[in-house]
Coordinates of C-alpha atoms and ligand atoms in Angstrom, one line a residue:
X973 CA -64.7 49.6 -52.0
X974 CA -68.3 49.3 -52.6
X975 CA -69.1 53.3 -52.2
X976 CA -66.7 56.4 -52.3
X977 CA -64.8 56.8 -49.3
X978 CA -62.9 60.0 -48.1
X979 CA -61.1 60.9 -44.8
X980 CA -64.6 62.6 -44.4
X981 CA -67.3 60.6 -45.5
X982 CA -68.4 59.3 -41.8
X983 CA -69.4 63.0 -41.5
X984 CA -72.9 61.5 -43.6
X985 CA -73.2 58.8 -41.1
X986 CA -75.1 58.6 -38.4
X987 CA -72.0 59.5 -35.1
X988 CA -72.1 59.0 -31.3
X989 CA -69.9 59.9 -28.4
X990 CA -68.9 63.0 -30.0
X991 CA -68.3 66.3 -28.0
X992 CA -70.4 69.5 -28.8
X993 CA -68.8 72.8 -29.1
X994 CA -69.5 75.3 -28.5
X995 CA -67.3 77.5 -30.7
X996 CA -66.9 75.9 -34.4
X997 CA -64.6 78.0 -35.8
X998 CA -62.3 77.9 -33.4
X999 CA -62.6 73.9 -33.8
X1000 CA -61.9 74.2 -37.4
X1001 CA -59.2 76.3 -37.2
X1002 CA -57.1 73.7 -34.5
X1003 CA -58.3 71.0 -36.5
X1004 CA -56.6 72.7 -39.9
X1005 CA -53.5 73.5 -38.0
X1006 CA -53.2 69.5 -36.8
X1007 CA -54.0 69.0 -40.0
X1008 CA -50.4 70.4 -41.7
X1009 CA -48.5 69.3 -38.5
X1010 CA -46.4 66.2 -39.1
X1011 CA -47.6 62.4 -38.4
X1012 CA -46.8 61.1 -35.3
X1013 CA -45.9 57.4 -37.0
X1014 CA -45.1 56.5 -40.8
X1015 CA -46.9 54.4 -43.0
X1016 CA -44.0 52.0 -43.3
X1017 CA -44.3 51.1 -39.5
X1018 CA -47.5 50.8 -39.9
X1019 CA -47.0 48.1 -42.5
X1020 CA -44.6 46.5 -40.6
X1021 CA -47.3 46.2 -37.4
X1022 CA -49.7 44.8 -40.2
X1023 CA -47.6 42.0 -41.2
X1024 CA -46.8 41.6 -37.6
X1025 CA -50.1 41.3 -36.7
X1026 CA -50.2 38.5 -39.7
X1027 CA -47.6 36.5 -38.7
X1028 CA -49.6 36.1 -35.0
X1029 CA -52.5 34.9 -37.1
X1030 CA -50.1 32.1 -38.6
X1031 CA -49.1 31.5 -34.9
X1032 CA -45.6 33.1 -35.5
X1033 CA -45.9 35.7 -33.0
X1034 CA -48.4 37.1 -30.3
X1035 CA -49.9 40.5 -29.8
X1036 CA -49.2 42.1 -25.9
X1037 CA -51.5 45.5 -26.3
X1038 CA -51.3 47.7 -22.8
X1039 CA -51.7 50.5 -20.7
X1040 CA -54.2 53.2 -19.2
X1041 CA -57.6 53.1 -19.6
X1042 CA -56.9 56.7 -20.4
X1043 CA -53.5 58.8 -20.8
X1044 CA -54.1 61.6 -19.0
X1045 CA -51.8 65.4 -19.8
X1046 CA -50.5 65.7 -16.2
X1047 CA -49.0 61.9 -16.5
X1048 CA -47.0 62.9 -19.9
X1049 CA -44.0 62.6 -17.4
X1050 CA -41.0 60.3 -17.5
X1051 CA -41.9 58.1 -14.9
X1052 CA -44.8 56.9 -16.0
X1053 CA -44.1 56.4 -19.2
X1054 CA -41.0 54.7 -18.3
X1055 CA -42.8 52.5 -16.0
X1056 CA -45.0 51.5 -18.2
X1057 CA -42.9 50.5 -20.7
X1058 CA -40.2 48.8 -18.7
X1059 CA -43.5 46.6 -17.3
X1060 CA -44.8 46.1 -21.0
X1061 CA -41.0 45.1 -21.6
X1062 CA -40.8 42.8 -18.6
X1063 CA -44.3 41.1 -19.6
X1064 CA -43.4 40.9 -23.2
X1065 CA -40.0 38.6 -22.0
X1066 CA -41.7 36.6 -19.5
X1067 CA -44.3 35.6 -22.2
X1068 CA -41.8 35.0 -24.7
X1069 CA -39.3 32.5 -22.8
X1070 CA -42.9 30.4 -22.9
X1071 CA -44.3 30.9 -26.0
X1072 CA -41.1 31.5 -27.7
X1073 CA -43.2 33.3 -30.5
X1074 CA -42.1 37.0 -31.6
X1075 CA -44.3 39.5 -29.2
X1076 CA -45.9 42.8 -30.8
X1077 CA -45.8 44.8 -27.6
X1078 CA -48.6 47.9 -28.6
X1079 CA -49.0 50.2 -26.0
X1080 CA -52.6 51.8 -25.0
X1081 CA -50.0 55.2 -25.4
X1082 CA -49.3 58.4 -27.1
X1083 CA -53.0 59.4 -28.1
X1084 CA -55.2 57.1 -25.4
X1085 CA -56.8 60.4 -24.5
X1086 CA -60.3 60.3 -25.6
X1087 CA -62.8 58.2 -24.1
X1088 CA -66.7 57.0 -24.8
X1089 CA -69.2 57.7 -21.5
X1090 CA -72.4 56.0 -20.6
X1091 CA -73.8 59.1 -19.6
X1092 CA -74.1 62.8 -21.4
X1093 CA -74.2 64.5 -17.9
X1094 CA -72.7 63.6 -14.4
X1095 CA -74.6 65.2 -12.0
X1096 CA -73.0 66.3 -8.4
X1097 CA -75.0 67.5 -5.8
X1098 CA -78.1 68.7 -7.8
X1099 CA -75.4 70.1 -10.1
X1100 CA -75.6 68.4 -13.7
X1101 CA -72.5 69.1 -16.0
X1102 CA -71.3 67.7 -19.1
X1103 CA -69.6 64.5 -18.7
X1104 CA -65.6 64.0 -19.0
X1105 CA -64.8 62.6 -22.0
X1106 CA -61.0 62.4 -21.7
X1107 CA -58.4 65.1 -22.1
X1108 CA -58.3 65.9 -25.5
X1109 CA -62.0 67.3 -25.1
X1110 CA -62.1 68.5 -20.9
X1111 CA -61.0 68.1 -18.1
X1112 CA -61.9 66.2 -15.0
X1113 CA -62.4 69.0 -12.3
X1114 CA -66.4 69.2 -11.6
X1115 CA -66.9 72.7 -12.8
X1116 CA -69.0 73.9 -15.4
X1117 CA -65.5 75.7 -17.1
X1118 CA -63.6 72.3 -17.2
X1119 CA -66.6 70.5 -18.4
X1120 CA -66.4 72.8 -21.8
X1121 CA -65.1 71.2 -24.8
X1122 CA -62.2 72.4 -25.8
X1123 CA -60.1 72.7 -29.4
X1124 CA -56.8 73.9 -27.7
X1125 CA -56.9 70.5 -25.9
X1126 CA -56.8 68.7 -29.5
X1127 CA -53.8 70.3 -30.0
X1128 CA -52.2 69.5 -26.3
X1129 CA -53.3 65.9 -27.0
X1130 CA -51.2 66.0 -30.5
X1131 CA -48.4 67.6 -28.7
X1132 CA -48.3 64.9 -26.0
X1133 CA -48.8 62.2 -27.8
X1134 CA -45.3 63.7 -29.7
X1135 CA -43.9 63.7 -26.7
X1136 CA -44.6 60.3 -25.5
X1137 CA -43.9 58.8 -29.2
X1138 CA -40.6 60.7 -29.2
X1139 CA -39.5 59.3 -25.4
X1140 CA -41.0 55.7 -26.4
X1141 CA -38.8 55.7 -29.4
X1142 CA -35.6 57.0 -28.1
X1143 CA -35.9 53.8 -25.4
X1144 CA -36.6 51.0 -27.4
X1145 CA -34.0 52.2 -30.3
X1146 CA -31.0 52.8 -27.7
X1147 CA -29.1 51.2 -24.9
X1148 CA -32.7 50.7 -22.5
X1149 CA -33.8 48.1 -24.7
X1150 CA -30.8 46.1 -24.9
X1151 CA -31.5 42.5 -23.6
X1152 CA -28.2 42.4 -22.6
X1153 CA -29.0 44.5 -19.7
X1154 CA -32.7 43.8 -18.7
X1155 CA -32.3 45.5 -15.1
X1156 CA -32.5 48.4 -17.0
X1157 CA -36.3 47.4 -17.5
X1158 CA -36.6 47.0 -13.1
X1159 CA -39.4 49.9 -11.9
X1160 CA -37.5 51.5 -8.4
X1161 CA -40.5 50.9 -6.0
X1162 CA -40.3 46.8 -6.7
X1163 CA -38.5 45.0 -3.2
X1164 CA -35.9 43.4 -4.6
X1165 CA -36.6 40.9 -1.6
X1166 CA -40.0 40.2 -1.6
X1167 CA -43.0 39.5 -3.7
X1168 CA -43.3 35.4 -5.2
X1169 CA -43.4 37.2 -9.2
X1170 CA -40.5 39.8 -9.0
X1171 CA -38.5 36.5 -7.2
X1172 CA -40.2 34.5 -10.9
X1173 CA -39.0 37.3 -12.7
X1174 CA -35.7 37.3 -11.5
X1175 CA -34.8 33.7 -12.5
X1176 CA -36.0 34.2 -15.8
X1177 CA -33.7 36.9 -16.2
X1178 CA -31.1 34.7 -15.1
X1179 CA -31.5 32.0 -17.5
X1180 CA -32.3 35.0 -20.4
X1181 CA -28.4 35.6 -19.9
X1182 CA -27.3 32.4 -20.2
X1183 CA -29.8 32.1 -23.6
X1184 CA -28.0 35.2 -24.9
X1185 CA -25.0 33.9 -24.4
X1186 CA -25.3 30.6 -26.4
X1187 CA -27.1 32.8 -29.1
X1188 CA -24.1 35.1 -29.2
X1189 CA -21.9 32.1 -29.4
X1190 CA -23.3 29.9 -32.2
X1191 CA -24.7 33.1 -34.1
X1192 CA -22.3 36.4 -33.6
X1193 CA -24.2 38.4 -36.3
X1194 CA -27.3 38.6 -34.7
X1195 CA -26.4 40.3 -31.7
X1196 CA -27.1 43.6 -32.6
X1197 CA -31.0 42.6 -33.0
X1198 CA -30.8 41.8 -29.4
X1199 CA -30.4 46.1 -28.5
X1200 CA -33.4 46.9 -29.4
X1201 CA -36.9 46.3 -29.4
X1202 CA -40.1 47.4 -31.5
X1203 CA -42.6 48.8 -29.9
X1204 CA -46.1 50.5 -31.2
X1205 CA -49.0 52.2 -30.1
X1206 CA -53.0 52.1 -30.1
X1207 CA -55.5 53.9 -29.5
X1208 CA -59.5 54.1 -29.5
X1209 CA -60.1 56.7 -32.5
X1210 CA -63.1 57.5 -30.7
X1211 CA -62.8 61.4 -31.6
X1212 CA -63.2 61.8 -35.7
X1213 CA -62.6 65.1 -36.3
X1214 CA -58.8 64.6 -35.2
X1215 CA -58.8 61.3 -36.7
X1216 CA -59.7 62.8 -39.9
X1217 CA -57.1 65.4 -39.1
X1218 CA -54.3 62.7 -38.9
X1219 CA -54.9 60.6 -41.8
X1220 CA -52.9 61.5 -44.7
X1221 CA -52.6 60.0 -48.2
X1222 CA -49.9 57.9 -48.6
X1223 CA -47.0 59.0 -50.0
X1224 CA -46.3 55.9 -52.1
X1225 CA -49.9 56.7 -53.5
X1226 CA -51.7 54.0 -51.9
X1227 CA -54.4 54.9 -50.4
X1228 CA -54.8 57.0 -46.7
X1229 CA -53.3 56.3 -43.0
X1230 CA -53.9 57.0 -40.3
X1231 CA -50.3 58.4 -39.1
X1232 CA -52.0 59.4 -35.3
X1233 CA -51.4 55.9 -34.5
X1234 CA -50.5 52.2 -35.7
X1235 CA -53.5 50.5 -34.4
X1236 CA -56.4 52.9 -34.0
X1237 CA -59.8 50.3 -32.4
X1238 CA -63.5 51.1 -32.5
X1239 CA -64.8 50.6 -29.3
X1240 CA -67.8 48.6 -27.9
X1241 CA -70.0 51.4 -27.7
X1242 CA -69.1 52.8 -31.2
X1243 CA -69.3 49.8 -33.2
X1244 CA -72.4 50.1 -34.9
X1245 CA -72.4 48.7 -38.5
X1246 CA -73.9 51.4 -40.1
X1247 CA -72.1 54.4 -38.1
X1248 CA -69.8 56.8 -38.3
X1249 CA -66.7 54.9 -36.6
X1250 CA -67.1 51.9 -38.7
X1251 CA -67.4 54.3 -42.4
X1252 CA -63.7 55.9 -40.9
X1253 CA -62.4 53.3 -40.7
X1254 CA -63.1 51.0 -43.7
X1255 CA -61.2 53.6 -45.9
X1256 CA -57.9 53.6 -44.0
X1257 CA -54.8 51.6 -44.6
X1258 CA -53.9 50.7 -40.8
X1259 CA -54.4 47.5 -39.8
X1260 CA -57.6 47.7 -37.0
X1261 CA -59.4 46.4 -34.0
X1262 CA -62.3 46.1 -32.8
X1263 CA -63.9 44.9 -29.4
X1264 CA -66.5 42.7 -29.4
X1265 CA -68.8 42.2 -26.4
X1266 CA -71.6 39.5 -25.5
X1267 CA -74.1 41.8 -27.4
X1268 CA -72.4 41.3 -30.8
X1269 CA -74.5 39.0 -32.9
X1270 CA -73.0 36.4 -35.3
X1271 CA -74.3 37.6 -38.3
X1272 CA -73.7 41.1 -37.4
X1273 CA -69.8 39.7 -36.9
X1274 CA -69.3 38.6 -40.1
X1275 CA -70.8 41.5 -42.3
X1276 CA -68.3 43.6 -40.3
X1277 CA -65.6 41.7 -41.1
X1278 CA -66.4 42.0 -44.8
X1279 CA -67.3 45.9 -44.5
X1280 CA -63.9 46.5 -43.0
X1281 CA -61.5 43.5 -44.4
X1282 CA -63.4 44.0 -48.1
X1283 CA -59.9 41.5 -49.5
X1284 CA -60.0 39.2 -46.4
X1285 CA -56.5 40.3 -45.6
X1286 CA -54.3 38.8 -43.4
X1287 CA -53.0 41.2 -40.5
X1288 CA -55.5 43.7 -41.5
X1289 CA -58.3 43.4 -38.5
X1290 CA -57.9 42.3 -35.0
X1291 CA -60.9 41.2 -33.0
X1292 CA -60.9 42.6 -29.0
X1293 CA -63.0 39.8 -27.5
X1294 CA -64.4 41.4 -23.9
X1295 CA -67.0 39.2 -22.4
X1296 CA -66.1 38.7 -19.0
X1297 CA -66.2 36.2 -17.1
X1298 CA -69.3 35.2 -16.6
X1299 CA -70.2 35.4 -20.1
X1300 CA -67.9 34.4 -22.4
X1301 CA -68.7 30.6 -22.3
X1302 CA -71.9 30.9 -23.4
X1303 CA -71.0 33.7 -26.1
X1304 CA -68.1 33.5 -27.6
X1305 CA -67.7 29.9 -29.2
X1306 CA -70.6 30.7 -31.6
X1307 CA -68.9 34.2 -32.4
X1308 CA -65.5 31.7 -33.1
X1309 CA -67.6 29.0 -35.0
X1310 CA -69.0 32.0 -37.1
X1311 CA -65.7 33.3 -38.3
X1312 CA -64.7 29.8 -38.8
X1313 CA -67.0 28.8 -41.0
X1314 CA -67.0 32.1 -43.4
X1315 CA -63.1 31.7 -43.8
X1316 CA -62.8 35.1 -42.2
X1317 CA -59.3 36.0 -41.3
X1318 CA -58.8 37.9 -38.0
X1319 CA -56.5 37.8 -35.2
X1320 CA -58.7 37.0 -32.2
X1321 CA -57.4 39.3 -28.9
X1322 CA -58.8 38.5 -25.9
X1323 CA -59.2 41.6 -23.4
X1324 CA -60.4 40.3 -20.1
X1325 CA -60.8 43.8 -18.6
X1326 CA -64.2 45.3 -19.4
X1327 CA -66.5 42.7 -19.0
X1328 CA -65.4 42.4 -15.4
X1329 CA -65.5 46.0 -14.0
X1330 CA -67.6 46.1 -10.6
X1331 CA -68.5 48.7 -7.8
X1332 CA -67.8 48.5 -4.2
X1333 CA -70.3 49.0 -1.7
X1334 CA -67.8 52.4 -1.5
X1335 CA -68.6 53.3 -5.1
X1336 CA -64.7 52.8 -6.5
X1337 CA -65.2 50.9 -9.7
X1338 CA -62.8 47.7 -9.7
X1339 CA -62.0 44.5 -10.9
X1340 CA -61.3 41.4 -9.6
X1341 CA -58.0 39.9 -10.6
X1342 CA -59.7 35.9 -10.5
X1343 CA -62.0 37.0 -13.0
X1344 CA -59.7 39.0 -15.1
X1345 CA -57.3 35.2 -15.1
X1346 CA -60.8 33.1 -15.8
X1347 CA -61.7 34.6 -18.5
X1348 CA -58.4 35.1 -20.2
X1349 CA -57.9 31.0 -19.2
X1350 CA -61.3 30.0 -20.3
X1351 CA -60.6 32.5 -23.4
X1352 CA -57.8 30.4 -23.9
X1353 CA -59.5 27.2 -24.0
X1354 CA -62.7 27.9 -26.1
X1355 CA -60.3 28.9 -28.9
X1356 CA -58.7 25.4 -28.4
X1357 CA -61.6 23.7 -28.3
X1358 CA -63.0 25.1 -31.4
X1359 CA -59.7 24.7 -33.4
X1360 CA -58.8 28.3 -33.0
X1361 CA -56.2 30.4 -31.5
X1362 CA -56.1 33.3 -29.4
X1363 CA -53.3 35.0 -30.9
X1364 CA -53.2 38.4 -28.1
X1365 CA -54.3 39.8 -24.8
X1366 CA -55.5 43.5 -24.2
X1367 CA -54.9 45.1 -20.9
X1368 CA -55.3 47.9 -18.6
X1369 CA -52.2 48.1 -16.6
X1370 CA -49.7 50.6 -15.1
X1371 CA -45.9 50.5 -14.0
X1372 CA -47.4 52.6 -11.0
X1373 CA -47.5 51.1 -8.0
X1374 CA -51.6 51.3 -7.8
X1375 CA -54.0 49.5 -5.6
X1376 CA -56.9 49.2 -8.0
X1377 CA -57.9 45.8 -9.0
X1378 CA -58.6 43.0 -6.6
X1379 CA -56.6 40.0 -5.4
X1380 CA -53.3 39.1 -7.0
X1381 CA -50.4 37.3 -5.3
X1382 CA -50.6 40.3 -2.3
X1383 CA -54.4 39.7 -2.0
X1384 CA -55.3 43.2 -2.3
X1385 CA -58.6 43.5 -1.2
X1386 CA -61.6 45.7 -1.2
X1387 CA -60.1 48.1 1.7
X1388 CA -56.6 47.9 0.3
X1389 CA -58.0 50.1 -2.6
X1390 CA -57.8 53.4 -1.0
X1391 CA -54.6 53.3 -0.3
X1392 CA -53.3 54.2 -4.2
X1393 CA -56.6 54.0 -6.2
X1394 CA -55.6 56.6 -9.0
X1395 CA -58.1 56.2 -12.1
X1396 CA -60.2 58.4 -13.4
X1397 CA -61.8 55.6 -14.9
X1398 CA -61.1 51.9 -15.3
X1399 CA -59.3 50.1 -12.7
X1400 CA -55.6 49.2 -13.7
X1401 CA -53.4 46.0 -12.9
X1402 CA -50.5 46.8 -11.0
X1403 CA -46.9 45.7 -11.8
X1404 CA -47.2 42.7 -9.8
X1405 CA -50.9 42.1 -11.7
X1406 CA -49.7 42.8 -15.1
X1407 CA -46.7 40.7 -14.4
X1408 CA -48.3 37.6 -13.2
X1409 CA -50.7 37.7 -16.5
X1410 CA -47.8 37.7 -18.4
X1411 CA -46.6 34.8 -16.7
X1412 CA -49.9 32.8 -17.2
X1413 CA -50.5 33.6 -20.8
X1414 CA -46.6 32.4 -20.7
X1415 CA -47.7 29.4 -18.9
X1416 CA -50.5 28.8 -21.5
X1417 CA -48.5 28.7 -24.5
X1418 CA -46.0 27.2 -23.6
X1419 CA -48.3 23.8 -22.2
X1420 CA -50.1 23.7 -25.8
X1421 CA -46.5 24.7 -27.7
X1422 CA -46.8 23.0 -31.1
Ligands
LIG139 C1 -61.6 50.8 -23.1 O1 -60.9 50.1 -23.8 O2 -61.2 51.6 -22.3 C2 -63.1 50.8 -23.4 C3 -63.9 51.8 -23.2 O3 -63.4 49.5 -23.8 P1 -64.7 48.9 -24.5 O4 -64.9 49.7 -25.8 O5 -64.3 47.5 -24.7 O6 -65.8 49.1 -23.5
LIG140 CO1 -61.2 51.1 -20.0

């Protein structure tokens, strides 16, 4: 590493999107107890997700990373955690019986609870307030008492994210995971009789039992790999102070993780080269991603690559391509060629969310679901065309049956919104969204299946 780097060294860079507050002993003195409280993952899974994530750069597997835009503390409940994972489970077969490639399934989970904000303020009104920035610094409600930053909530968010991680694990290590029995993964509000993808779904699952069963007979000893599943999580390490408090040397002696997480990202809007978030980062072992919008600038690209994949590691850094639609043809074959051309290895991640978020003549942010398949279908085609390979898809979905995003096999449509719009913040696909993008990305790699 060209200059000394420390848990702490961003603290000398220059930082954005962080919360003021206003009591900083009281900060310090949450942040020291995180600080002694166990990890929430080990450093040996987050090896394995690092070799993982190599293998999809050789093609070998693919990278499926979902969920909220942000976890919020009043939906750390079964349900929607279940949901969500049954729907990442669901997705992660449908694209699998096409791709037949090994999926990473990384949930946007256990941690997802800070988030960046265009604005400082939100004013109300003529009241102007301090802007939410996620539950692990305020809350929502639009009073000046809810608006304060908060330590305690650091430690709420460790606690839940616990919780989550402990609930996540339990299911994908037991019975709930077995593929024998994949109606364990069915969410309880889906009509069995209706609806053209859960009828798609359904005969997949049909022919998965037969697969299992000619596994099971030519190769008995592998059946027990069948019962479970691995399953990580992401978040944005957006807030650095508790990122700092959750990375931990390594006990083998090499080097620091971060143990909050397996695959912390930098965001768009903290990805400046010479910032804070970008300094963090370098120094820890995880493998990491980072979105990439149509602002990014190819030369800019490529010195990030070398300031945080120094060795040009496989598996090491992912790259979160959001354009949207109407941008990414003319941006992101140049960004591709770039990388090309300097031998950089990445794993290029397409997330066809947040270059597509609109506003309704009603104010409610959405998304429309034809854009959201363009530019994951066009995504898949420029990395074609310029000898590449887009080796994951990022998304912002829910197991809850939300009316948030536009279109989709029901045709939701602007008015539908208001009957289950939940967000806070970004627009969400539903299970019957989500689902039909897994069955598309399916479609894609199975049609260019080498
Ligand atoms: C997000 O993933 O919720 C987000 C804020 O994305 P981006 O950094 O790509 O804008
Ligand atoms: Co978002």
């Amino acid at each position: 590493m060209s200059q000394s780097w420390s848990p702490s060294s961003w603290k000398s860079f220059p930082v954005s999107q962080q919360p003021t507050y206003p009591d900083s002993n009281a900060l310090s003195h949450v942040l020291n107890q995180i600080s002694i409280m166990p990890p929430l993952v080990t450093s040996w899974e987050v090896d394995h997700l690092h070799d993982g994530i190599a293998a999809a750069q050789r093609g070998e597997a693919w990278l499926l990373q979902g969920g909220d835009c942000a976890e919020t503390f009043d939906q750390c409940r079964t349900e929607p955690i279940a949901s969500k994972l049954k729907l990442l489970l669901q997705m992660s077969l449908a694209i699998v019986f096409g791709s037949r490639k090994r999926i990473l399934r990384v949930g946007r989970m256990a941690g997802q609870y800070a988030k960046p904000r265009s604005s400082e303020t939100e004013t109300q009104d003529g009241v102007t307030l301090p802007c939410y920035r996620g539950d692990l610094v305020n809350r929502f409600e639009f009073n000046a008492e809810a608006r304060r930053a908060n330590p305690e909530l650091l430690l709420r968010g460790y606690e839940r994210s616990a919780l989550t991680l402990n609930f996540v694990r339990a299911l994908s290590e037991g019975g709930f995971a077995d593929l024998h029995h994949p109606e364990n993964w069915n969410l309880l509000f889906v009509d069995e009789a209706k609806g053209e993808v859960a009828h798609r779904y359904r005969e997949l699952v049909k022919s998965l039992g037969d697969a299992i069963r000619f596994v099971e007979t030519i190769l008995p000893d592998r059946s027990s790999d069948l019962k479970r599943v691995d399953f990580f999580t992401s978040h944005e390490a957006l807030h650095l102070d508790y990122e700092t408090a959750l990375t931990r040397p390594s006990v083998r002696g090499i080097g620091y993780y971060n143990l909050g997480t397996h695959l912390p990202w930098i965001g768009e809007r903290t990805r400046s080269l010479n910032g804070a978030h970008v300094e963090y980062f370098r120094g820890i072992r995880n493998p990491v991603a980072i979105k990439i919008g149509p602002t990014m600038q190819n030369d800019e690209l490529i010195e990030m690559t070398k300031r945080l994949n120094p060795d040009n590691k496989p598996g090491r850094l992912t790259l979160i391509h959001r354009m949207g639609r109407a941008k990414v043809e003319a941006t992101l074959p140049s960004m591709i060629e770039a990388i090309r051309r300097e031998n950089r290895e990445v794993l290029w991640v397409c997330d066809p969310m947040h270059g597509n978020t609109v506003s309704t003549a009603h104010g409610r942010k959405t998304r429309r679901f034809d854009d959201v398949v363009d530019e994951l279908r066009l995504s898949f085609a420029i990395h074609r065309a310029c000898d590449s390979m887009l080796g994951g898809a990022h998304l912002e979905l829910t197991g809850e049956n939300v009316t948030e995003c536009i279109g989709g096999s029901r045709g939701l449509t602007e008015s539908d919104l208001e009957s289950a719009y939940q967000t806070q913040l970004d627009p969400r696909l539903n299970y019957e969204q989500a689902l039909e993008i897994a069955f598309e990305i399916s479609n894609q790699l199975s049609a260019h299946r080498i």
